[in-house]
Short mmCIF file of C-alpha atoms and ligand atoms in Angstrom, two decimals:
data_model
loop_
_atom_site.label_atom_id
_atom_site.label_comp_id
_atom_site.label_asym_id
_atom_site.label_seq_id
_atom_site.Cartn_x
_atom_site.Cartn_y
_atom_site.Cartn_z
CA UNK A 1 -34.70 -98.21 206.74
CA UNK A 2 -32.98 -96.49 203.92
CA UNK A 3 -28.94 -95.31 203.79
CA UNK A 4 -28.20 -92.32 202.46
CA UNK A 5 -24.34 -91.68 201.05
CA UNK A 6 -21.94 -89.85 203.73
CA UNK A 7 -20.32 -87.66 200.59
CA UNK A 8 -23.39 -87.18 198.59
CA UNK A 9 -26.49 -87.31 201.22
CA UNK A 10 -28.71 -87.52 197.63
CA UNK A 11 -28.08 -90.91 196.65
CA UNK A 12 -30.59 -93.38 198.95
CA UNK A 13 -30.17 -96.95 198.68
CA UNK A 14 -32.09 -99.77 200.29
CA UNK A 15 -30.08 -101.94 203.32
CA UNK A 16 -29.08 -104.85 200.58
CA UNK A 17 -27.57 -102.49 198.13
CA UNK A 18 -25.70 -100.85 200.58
CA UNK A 19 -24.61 -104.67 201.78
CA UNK A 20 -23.60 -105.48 198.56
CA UNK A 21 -22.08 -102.31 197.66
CA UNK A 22 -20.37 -102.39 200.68
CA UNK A 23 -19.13 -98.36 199.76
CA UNK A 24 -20.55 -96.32 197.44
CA UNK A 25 -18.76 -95.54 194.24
CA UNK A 26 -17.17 -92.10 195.39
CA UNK A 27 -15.99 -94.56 198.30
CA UNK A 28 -18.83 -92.41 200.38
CA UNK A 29 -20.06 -94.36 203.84
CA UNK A 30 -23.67 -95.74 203.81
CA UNK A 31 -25.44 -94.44 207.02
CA UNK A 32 -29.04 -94.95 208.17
CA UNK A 33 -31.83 -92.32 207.69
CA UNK A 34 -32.06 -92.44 211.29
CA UNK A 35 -30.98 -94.33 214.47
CA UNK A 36 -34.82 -95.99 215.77
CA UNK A 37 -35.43 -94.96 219.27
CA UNK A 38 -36.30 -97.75 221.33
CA UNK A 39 -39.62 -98.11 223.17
CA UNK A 40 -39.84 -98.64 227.07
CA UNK A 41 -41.18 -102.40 226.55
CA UNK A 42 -37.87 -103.28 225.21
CA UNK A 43 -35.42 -101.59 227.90
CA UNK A 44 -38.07 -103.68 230.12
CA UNK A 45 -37.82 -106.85 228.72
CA UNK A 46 -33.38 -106.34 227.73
CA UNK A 47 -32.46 -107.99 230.68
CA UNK A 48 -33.77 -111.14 230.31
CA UNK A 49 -32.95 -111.21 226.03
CA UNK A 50 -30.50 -113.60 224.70
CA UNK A 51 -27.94 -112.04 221.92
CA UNK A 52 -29.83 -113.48 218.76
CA UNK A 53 -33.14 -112.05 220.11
CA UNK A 54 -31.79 -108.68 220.65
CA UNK A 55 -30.46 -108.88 217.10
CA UNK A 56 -33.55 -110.05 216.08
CA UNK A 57 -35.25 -106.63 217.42
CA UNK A 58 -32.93 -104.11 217.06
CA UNK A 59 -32.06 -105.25 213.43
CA UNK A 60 -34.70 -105.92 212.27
CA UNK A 61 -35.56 -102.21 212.42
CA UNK A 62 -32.46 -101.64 210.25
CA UNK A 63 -33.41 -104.57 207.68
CA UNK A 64 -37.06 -105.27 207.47
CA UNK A 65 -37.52 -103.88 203.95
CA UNK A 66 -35.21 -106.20 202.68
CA UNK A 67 -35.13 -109.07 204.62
CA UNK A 68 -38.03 -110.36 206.28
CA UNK A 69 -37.92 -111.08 210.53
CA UNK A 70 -38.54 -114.84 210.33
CA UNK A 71 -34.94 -114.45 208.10
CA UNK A 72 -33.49 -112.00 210.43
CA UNK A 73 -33.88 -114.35 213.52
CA UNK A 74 -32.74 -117.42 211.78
CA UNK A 75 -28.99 -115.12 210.81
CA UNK A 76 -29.41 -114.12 214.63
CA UNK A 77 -29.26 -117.08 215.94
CA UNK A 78 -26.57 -118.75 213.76
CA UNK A 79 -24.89 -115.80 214.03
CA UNK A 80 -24.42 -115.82 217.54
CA UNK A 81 -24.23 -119.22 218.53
CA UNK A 82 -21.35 -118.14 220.63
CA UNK A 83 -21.34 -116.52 224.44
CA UNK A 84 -21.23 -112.94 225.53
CA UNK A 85 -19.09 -113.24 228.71
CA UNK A 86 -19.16 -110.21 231.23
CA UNK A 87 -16.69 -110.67 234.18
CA UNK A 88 -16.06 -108.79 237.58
CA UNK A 89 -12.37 -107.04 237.27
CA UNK A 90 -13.03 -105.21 240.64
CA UNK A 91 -15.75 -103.44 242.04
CA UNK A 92 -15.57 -100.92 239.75
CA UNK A 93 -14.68 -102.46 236.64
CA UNK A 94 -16.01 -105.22 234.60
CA UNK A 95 -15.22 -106.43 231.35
CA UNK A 96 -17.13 -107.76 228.49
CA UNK A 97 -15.57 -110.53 226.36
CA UNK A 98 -15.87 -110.29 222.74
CA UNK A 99 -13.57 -113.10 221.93
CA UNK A 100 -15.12 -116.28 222.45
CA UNK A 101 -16.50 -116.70 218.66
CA UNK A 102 -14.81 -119.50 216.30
CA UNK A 103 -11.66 -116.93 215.59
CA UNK A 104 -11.25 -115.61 219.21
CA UNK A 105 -11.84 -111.66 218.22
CA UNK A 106 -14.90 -109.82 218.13
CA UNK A 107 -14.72 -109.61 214.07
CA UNK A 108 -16.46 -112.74 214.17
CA UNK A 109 -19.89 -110.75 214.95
CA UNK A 110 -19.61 -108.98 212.18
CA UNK A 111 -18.57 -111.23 209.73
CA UNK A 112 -20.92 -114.03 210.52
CA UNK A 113 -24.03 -111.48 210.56
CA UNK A 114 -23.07 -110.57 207.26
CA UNK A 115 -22.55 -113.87 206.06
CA UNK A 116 -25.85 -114.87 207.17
CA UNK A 117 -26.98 -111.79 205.13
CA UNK A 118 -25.02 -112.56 201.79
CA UNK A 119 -26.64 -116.21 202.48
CA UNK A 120 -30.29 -115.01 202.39
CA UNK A 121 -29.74 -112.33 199.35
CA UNK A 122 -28.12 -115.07 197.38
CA UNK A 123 -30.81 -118.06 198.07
CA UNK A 124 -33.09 -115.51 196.17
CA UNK A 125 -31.66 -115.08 192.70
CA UNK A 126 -28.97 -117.16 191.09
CA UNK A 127 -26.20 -114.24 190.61
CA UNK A 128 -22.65 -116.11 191.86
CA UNK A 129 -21.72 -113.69 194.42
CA UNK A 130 -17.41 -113.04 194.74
CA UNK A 131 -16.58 -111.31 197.81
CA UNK A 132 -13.46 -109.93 197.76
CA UNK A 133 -11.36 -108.79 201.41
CA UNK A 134 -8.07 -107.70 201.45
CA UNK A 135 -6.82 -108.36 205.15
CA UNK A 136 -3.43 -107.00 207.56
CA UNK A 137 -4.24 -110.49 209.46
CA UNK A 138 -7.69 -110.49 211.70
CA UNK A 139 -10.48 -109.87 209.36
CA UNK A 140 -9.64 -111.99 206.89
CA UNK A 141 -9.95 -115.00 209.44
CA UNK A 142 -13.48 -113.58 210.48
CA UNK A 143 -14.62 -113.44 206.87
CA UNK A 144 -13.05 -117.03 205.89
CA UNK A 145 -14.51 -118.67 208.65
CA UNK A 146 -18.07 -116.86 208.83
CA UNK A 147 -18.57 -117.60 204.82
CA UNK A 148 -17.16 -121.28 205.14
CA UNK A 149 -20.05 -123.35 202.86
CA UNK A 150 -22.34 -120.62 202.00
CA UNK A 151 -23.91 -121.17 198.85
CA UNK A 152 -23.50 -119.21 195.76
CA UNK A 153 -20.51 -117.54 197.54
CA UNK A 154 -16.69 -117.62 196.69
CA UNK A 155 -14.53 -115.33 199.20
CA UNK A 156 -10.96 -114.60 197.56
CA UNK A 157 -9.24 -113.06 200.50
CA UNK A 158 -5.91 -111.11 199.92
CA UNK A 159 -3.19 -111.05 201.88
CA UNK A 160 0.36 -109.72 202.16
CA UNK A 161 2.99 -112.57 202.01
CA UNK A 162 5.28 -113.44 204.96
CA UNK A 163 3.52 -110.14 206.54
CA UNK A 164 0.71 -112.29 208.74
CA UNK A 165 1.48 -114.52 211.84
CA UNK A 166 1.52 -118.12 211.26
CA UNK A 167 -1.69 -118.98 213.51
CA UNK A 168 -3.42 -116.29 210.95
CA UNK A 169 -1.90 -117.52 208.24
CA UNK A 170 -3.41 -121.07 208.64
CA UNK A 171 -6.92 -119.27 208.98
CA UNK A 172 -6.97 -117.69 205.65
CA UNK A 173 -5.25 -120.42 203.65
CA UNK A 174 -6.24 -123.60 205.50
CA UNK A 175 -10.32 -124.17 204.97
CA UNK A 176 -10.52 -124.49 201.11
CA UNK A 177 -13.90 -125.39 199.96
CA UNK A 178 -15.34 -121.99 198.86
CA UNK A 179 -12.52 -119.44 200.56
CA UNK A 180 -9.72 -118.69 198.32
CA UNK A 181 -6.63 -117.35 199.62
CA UNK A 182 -4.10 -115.21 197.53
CA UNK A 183 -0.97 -114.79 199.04
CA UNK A 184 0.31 -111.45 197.31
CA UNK A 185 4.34 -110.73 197.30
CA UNK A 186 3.74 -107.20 198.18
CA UNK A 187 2.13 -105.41 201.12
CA UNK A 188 -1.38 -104.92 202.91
CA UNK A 189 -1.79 -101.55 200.67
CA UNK A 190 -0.90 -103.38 198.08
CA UNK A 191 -3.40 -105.73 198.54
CA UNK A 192 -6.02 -102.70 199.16
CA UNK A 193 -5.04 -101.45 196.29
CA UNK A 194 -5.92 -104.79 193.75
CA UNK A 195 -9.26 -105.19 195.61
CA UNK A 196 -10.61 -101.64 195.07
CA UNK A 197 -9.15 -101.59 191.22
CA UNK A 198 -11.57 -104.82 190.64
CA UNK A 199 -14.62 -103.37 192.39
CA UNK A 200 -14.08 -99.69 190.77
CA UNK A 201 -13.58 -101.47 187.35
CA UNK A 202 -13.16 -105.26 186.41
CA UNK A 203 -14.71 -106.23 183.53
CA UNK A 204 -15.49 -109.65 185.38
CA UNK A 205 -18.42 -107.90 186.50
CA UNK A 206 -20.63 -108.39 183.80
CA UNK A 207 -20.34 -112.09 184.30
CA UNK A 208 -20.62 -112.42 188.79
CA UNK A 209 -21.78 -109.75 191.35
CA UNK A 210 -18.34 -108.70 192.55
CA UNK A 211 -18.71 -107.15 196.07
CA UNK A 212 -16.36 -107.00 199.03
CA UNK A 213 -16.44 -107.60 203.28
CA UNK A 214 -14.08 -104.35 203.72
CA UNK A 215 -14.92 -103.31 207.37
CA UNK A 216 -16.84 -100.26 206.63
CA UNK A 217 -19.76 -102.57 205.18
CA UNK A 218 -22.67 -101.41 207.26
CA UNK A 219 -23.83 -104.90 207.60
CA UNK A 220 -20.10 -105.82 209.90
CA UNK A 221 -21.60 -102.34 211.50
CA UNK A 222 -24.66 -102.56 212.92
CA UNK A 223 -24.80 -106.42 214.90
CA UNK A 224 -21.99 -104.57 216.90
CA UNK A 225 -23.91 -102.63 218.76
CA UNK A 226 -26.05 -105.90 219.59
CA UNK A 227 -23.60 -106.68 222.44
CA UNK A 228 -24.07 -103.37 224.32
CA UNK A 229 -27.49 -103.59 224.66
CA UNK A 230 -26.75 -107.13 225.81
CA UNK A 231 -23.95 -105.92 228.21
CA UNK A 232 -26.25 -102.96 230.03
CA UNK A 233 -29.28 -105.02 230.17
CA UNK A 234 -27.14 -107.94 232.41
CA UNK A 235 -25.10 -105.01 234.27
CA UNK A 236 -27.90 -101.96 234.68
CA UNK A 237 -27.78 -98.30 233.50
CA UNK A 238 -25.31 -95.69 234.18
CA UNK A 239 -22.20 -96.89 233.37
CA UNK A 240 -18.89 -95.83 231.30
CA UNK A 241 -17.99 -98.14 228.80
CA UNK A 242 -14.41 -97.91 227.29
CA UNK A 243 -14.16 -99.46 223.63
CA UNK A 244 -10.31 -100.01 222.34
CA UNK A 245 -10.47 -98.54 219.12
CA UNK A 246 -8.57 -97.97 215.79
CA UNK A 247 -11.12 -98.24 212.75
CA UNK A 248 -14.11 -96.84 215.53
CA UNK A 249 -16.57 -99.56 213.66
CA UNK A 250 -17.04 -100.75 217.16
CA UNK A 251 -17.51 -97.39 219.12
CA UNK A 252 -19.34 -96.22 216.46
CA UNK A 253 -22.20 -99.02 217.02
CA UNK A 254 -22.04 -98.28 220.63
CA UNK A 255 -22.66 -95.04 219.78
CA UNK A 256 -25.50 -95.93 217.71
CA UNK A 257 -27.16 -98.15 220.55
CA UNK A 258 -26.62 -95.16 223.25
CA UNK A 259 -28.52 -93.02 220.33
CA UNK A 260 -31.51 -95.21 220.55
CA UNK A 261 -31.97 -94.73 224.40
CA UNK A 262 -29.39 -97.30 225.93
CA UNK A 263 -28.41 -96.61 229.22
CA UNK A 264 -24.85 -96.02 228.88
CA UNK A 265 -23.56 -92.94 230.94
CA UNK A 266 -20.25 -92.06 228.85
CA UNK A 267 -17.91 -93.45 226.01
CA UNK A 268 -14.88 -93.83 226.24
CA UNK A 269 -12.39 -94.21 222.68
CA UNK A 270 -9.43 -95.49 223.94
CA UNK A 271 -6.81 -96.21 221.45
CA UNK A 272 -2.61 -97.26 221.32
CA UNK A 273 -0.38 -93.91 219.86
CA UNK A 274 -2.02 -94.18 217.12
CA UNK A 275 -4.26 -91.19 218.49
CA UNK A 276 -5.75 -88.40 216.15
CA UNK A 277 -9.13 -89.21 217.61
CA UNK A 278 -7.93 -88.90 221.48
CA UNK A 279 -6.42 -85.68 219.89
CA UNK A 280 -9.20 -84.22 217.68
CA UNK A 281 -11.22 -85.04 221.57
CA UNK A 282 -9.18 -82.38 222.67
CA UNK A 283 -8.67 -79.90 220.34
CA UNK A 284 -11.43 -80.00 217.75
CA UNK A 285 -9.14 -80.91 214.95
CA UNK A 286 -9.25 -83.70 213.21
CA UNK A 287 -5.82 -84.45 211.76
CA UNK A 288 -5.54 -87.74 209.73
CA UNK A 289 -1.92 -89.43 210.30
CA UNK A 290 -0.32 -91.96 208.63
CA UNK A 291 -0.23 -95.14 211.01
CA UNK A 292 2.32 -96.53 213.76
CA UNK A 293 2.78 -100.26 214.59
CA UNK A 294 2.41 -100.77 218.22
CA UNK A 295 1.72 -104.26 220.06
CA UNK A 296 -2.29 -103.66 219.46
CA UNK A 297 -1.92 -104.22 215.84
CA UNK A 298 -5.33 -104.16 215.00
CA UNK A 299 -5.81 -100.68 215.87
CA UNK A 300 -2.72 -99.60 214.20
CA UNK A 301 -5.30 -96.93 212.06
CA UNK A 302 -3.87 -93.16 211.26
CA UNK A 303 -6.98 -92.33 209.68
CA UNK A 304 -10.04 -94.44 211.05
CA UNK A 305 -12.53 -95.30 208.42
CA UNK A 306 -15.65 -94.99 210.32
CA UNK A 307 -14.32 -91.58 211.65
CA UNK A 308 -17.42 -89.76 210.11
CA UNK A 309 -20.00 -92.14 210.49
CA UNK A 310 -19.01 -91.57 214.32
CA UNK A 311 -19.21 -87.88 214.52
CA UNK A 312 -22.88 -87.85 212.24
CA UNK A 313 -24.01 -90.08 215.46
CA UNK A 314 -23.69 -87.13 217.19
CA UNK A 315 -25.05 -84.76 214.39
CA UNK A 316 -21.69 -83.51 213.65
CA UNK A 317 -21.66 -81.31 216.44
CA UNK A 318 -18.07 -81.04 218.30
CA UNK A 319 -19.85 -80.48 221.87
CA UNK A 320 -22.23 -82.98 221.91
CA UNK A 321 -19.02 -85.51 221.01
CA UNK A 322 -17.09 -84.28 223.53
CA UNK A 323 -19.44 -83.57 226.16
CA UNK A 324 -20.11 -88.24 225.72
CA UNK A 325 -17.27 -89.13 224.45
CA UNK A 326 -13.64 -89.26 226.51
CA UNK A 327 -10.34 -90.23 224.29
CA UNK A 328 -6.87 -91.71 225.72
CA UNK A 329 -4.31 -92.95 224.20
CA UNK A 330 -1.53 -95.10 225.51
CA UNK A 331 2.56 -96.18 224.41
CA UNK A 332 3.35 -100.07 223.86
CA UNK A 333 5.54 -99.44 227.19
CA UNK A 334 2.61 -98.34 229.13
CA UNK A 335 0.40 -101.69 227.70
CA UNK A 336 3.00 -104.08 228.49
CA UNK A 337 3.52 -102.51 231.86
CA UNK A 338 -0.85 -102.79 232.88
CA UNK A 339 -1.06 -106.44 231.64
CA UNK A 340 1.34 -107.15 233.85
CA UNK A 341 -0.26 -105.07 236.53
CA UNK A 342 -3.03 -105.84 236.26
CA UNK A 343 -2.87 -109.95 235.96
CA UNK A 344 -0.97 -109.38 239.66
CA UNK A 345 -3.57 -107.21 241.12
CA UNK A 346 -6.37 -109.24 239.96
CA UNK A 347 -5.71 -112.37 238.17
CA UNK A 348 -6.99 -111.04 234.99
CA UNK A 349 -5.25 -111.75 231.79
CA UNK A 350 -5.74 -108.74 229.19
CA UNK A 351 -4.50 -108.90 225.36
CA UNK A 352 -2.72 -105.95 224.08
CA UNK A 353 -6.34 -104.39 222.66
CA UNK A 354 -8.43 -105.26 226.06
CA UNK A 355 -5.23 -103.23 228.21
CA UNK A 356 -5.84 -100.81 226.08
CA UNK A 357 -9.61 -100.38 226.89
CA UNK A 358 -8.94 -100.81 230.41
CA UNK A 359 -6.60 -98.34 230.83
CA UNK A 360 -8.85 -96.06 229.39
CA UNK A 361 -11.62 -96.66 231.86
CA UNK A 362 -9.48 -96.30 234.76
CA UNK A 363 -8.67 -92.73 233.64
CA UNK A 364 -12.02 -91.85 232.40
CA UNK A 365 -13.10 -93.64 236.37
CA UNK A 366 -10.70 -91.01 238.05
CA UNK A 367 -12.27 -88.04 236.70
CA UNK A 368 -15.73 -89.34 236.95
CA UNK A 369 -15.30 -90.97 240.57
CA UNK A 370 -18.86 -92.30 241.64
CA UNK A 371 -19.28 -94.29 238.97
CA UNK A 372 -18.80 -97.34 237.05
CA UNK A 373 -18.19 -99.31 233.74
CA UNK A 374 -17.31 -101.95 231.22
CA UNK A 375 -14.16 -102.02 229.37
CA UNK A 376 -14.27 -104.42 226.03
CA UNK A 377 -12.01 -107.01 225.33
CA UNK A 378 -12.07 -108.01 221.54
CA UNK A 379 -9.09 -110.35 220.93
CA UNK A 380 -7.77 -113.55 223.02
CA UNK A 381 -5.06 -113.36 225.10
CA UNK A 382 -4.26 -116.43 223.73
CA UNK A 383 -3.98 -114.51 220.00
CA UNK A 384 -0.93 -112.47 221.55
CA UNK A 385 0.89 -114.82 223.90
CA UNK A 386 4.22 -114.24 222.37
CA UNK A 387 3.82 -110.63 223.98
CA UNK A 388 1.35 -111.50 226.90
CA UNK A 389 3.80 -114.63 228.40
CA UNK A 390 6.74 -113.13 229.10
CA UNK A 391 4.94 -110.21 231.19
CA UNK A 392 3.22 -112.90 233.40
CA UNK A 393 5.76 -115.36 233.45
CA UNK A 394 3.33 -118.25 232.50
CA UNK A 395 2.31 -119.96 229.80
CA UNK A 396 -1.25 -119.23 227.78
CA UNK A 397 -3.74 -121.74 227.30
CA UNK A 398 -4.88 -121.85 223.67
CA UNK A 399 -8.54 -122.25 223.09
CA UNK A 400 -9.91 -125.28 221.18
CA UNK A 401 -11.01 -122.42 218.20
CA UNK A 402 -7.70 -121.75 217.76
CA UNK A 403 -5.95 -124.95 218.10
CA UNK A 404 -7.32 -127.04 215.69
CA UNK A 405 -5.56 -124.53 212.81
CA UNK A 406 -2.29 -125.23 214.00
CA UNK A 407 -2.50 -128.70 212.45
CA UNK A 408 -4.02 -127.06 209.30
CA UNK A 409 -2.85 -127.33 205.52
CA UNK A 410 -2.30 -124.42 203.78
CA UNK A 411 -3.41 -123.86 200.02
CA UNK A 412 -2.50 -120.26 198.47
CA UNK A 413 -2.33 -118.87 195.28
CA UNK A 414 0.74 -116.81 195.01
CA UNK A 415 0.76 -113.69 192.98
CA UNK A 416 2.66 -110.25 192.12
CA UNK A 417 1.36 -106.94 193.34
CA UNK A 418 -0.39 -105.21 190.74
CA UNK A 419 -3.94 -104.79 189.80
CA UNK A 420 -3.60 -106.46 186.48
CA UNK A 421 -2.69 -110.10 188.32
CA UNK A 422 -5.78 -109.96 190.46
CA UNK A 423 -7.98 -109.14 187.19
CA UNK A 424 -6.63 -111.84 184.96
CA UNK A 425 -7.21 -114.40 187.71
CA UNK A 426 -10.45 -112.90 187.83
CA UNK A 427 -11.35 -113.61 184.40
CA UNK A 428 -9.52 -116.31 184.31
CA UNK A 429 -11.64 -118.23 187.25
CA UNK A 430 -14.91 -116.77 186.20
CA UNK A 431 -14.97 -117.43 182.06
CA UNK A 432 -18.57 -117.70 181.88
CA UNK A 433 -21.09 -116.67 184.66
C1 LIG B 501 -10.44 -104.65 214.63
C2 LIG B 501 -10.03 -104.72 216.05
C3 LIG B 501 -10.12 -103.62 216.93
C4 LIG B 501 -10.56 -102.25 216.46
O1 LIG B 501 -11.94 -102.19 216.19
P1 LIG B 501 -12.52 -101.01 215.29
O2 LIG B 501 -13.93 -101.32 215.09
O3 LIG B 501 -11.73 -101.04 214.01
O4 LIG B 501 -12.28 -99.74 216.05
C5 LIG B 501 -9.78 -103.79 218.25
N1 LIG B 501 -9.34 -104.98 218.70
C6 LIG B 501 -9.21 -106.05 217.90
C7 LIG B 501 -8.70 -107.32 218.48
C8 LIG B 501 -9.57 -105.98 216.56
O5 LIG B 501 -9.44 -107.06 215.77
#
């Protein structure tokens, strides 16, 4: 498979420079030449297919020039090591679990596919890889935790001080080894900022291969569509699936599996008020915002970065979006208010991001009535029980994942905003090669 550059279709790379390019230099999105279709002996065998051997035959067909299969199903397999839970919500509704890697969110599929990736490019040429990830609070956990002890890789994550939860906090600055964490006095943009000044330009790059995990790498891309072939080969054709979204990474690789002849009957983007996709749904107009916090922090985007890799899915063409694709978009109030709901009607305890994705497939239900679906849940409830506890009146179990970080130390190097600090570390740390 070869990627061609979103702004400049011209400029081809392979699936490794893409990887560790993670965006091209005009900041243009790699995409794929083309989304495989899938044969009729694989929707055969699906049902019966773990997660790593899924991922071993759907991406493969994205990454067998560069990395061979016998590769591809080892990073599979420790990859995914994890469960895929679906559950029964009612008879119309089930949900599929994302959360139940080592950080309890479904970043962890992404991350730990591409750190099985960055593992096999770097046992084949001595380059020091530095991987650099600026992070609001969730991905930098994935990244830290999914690049823990991989050799010839040091992960500098940056992070906003006093502007992450303590639980998150712990997971950037608490493994050591070879994760870094800089704690900047400044904010997330900020941070953004210092990591995209190194990659455009630091001078440390003559001495390491300077790349970076931002979420619009297409190897965090394409292992999440693994878990919707997973979730219609246990659950059967047909069915709506409602994906809460804010950077559309993850509806975008459901939208990628449905291309290659998955059985999914409709999409729905569901999203908090942060809601110029739900909008552009509507209207046709695609009006980038500036974002709102809400309680579903993690899909507080006002101008999602996958946006166009989404709509080239569907060939650019507004009807074929909206004739697949539903958007809603929902208020903190109304969150708060089905999490409650729905834990009384049916016992089952949604995070912020998952009520968000539900309520979206119970509207999409009513105007589709017949049929059925999924709704994702990507974070813990666990994750958000300051918000989640008082609304059920009952404490939240925390899983083991989790727990063990509450005990953690924390190491960080503290630093001023500003694109010069982050370079002179850089040189600093890396004086020779
Ligand atoms: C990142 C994230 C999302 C949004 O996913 P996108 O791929 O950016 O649309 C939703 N929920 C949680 C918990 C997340 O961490």
């Amino acid at each position: 498979m070869k990627y061609y550059n979103l702004k400049d279709p011209r400029i081809i790379t392979g699936f490794r420079e893409a990887v560790e390019k993670g965006i091209s230099s005009d900041l243009g999105l790699f995409m794929p030449e083309s989304i495989p279709r899938l044969d009729d002996g694989f929707f055969r065998r699906l049902p019966y297919m773990t997660l790593p051997e899924i991922g071993m035959a759907v991406g493969s067909l994205y990454t067998e020039e560069d990395i061979p299969g016998k590769a591809m199903r080892q990073i599979c397999e420790e990859a995914f090591n994890f469960p895929v839970v679906i559950r029964q919500v009612d008879e119309r509704k089930q949900v599929l679990e994302l959360f139940h890697g080592p950080t309890a969110a479904f970043k962890d599929f992404g991350a730990r596919f591409m750190a099985g990736c960055f593992r096999y490019f770097s046992s084949h040429d001595d380059k020091r890889r530095v991987v650099l990830v600026a992070t609001s609070g969730d991905t930098g956990g994935a990244i830290a935790s999914s690049f823990l002890g991989v050799e010839g890789v040091d992960v500098i994550i940056l992070y906003p001080s006093g502007k992450v939860s303590s639980l998150q906090e712990m997971q950037l600055t608490s493994l050591g080894r070879n994760i870094t964490a800089i704690e900047v006095e400044g904010s997330f943009d900020d941070c953004q900022a210092m990591v995209q000044s190194a990659l455009a330009g630091s001078a440390v790059r003559e001495r390491v291969k300077l790349t970076s995990a931002n979420s619009i790498n297409i190897a965090r891309l394409i292992p999440q569509s693994f878990y919707y072939y997973y979730a219609i080969g246990r659950t059967g054709n047909g069915r709506v699936v409602s994906v809460p979204s804010g950077n559309f990474g993850n509806i975008t690789a459901a939208a990628m599996a449905w291309r290659s002849g998955l059985g999914i009957d409709r999409l729905v983007a569901a999203t908090n008020i942060n809601r110029v996709v739900p909008d552009y749904l509507e209207t046709g107009h695609y009006f980038p915002a500036l974002s709102v916090s809400t309680i579903a922090n993690a899909m507080d985007v006002g101008n999602p970065g996958n946006f166009d890799r989404f709509r080239r899915v569907f060939d650019d063409d507004f009807g074929t979006i909206s004739g697949s694709v539903s958007g809603y978009w929902y208020d903190d109030d109304r969150i708060r208010e089905h999490i409650g709901q729905e834990y009384r009607r049916t016992g089952y305890l949604l995070d912020p991001h998952g009520a968000v994705a539900s309520l979206g497939l119970d509207a999409c239900l009513e105007h589709h009535s017949g049929s059925c679906g999924i709704f994702v849940a990507t974070a813990h409830p666990a994750k958000f029980r300051n918000i989640v506890e008082p609304l059920i009146g009952q404490t939240v179990e925390i899983p083991d994942s989790l727990r063990h970080f509450l005990g953690g130390e924390k190491h960080s190097v503290l630093m001023k905003a500003g694109p010069q600090q982050l370079e002179e570390y850089l040189l600093d740390r890396y004086r020779t090669g």
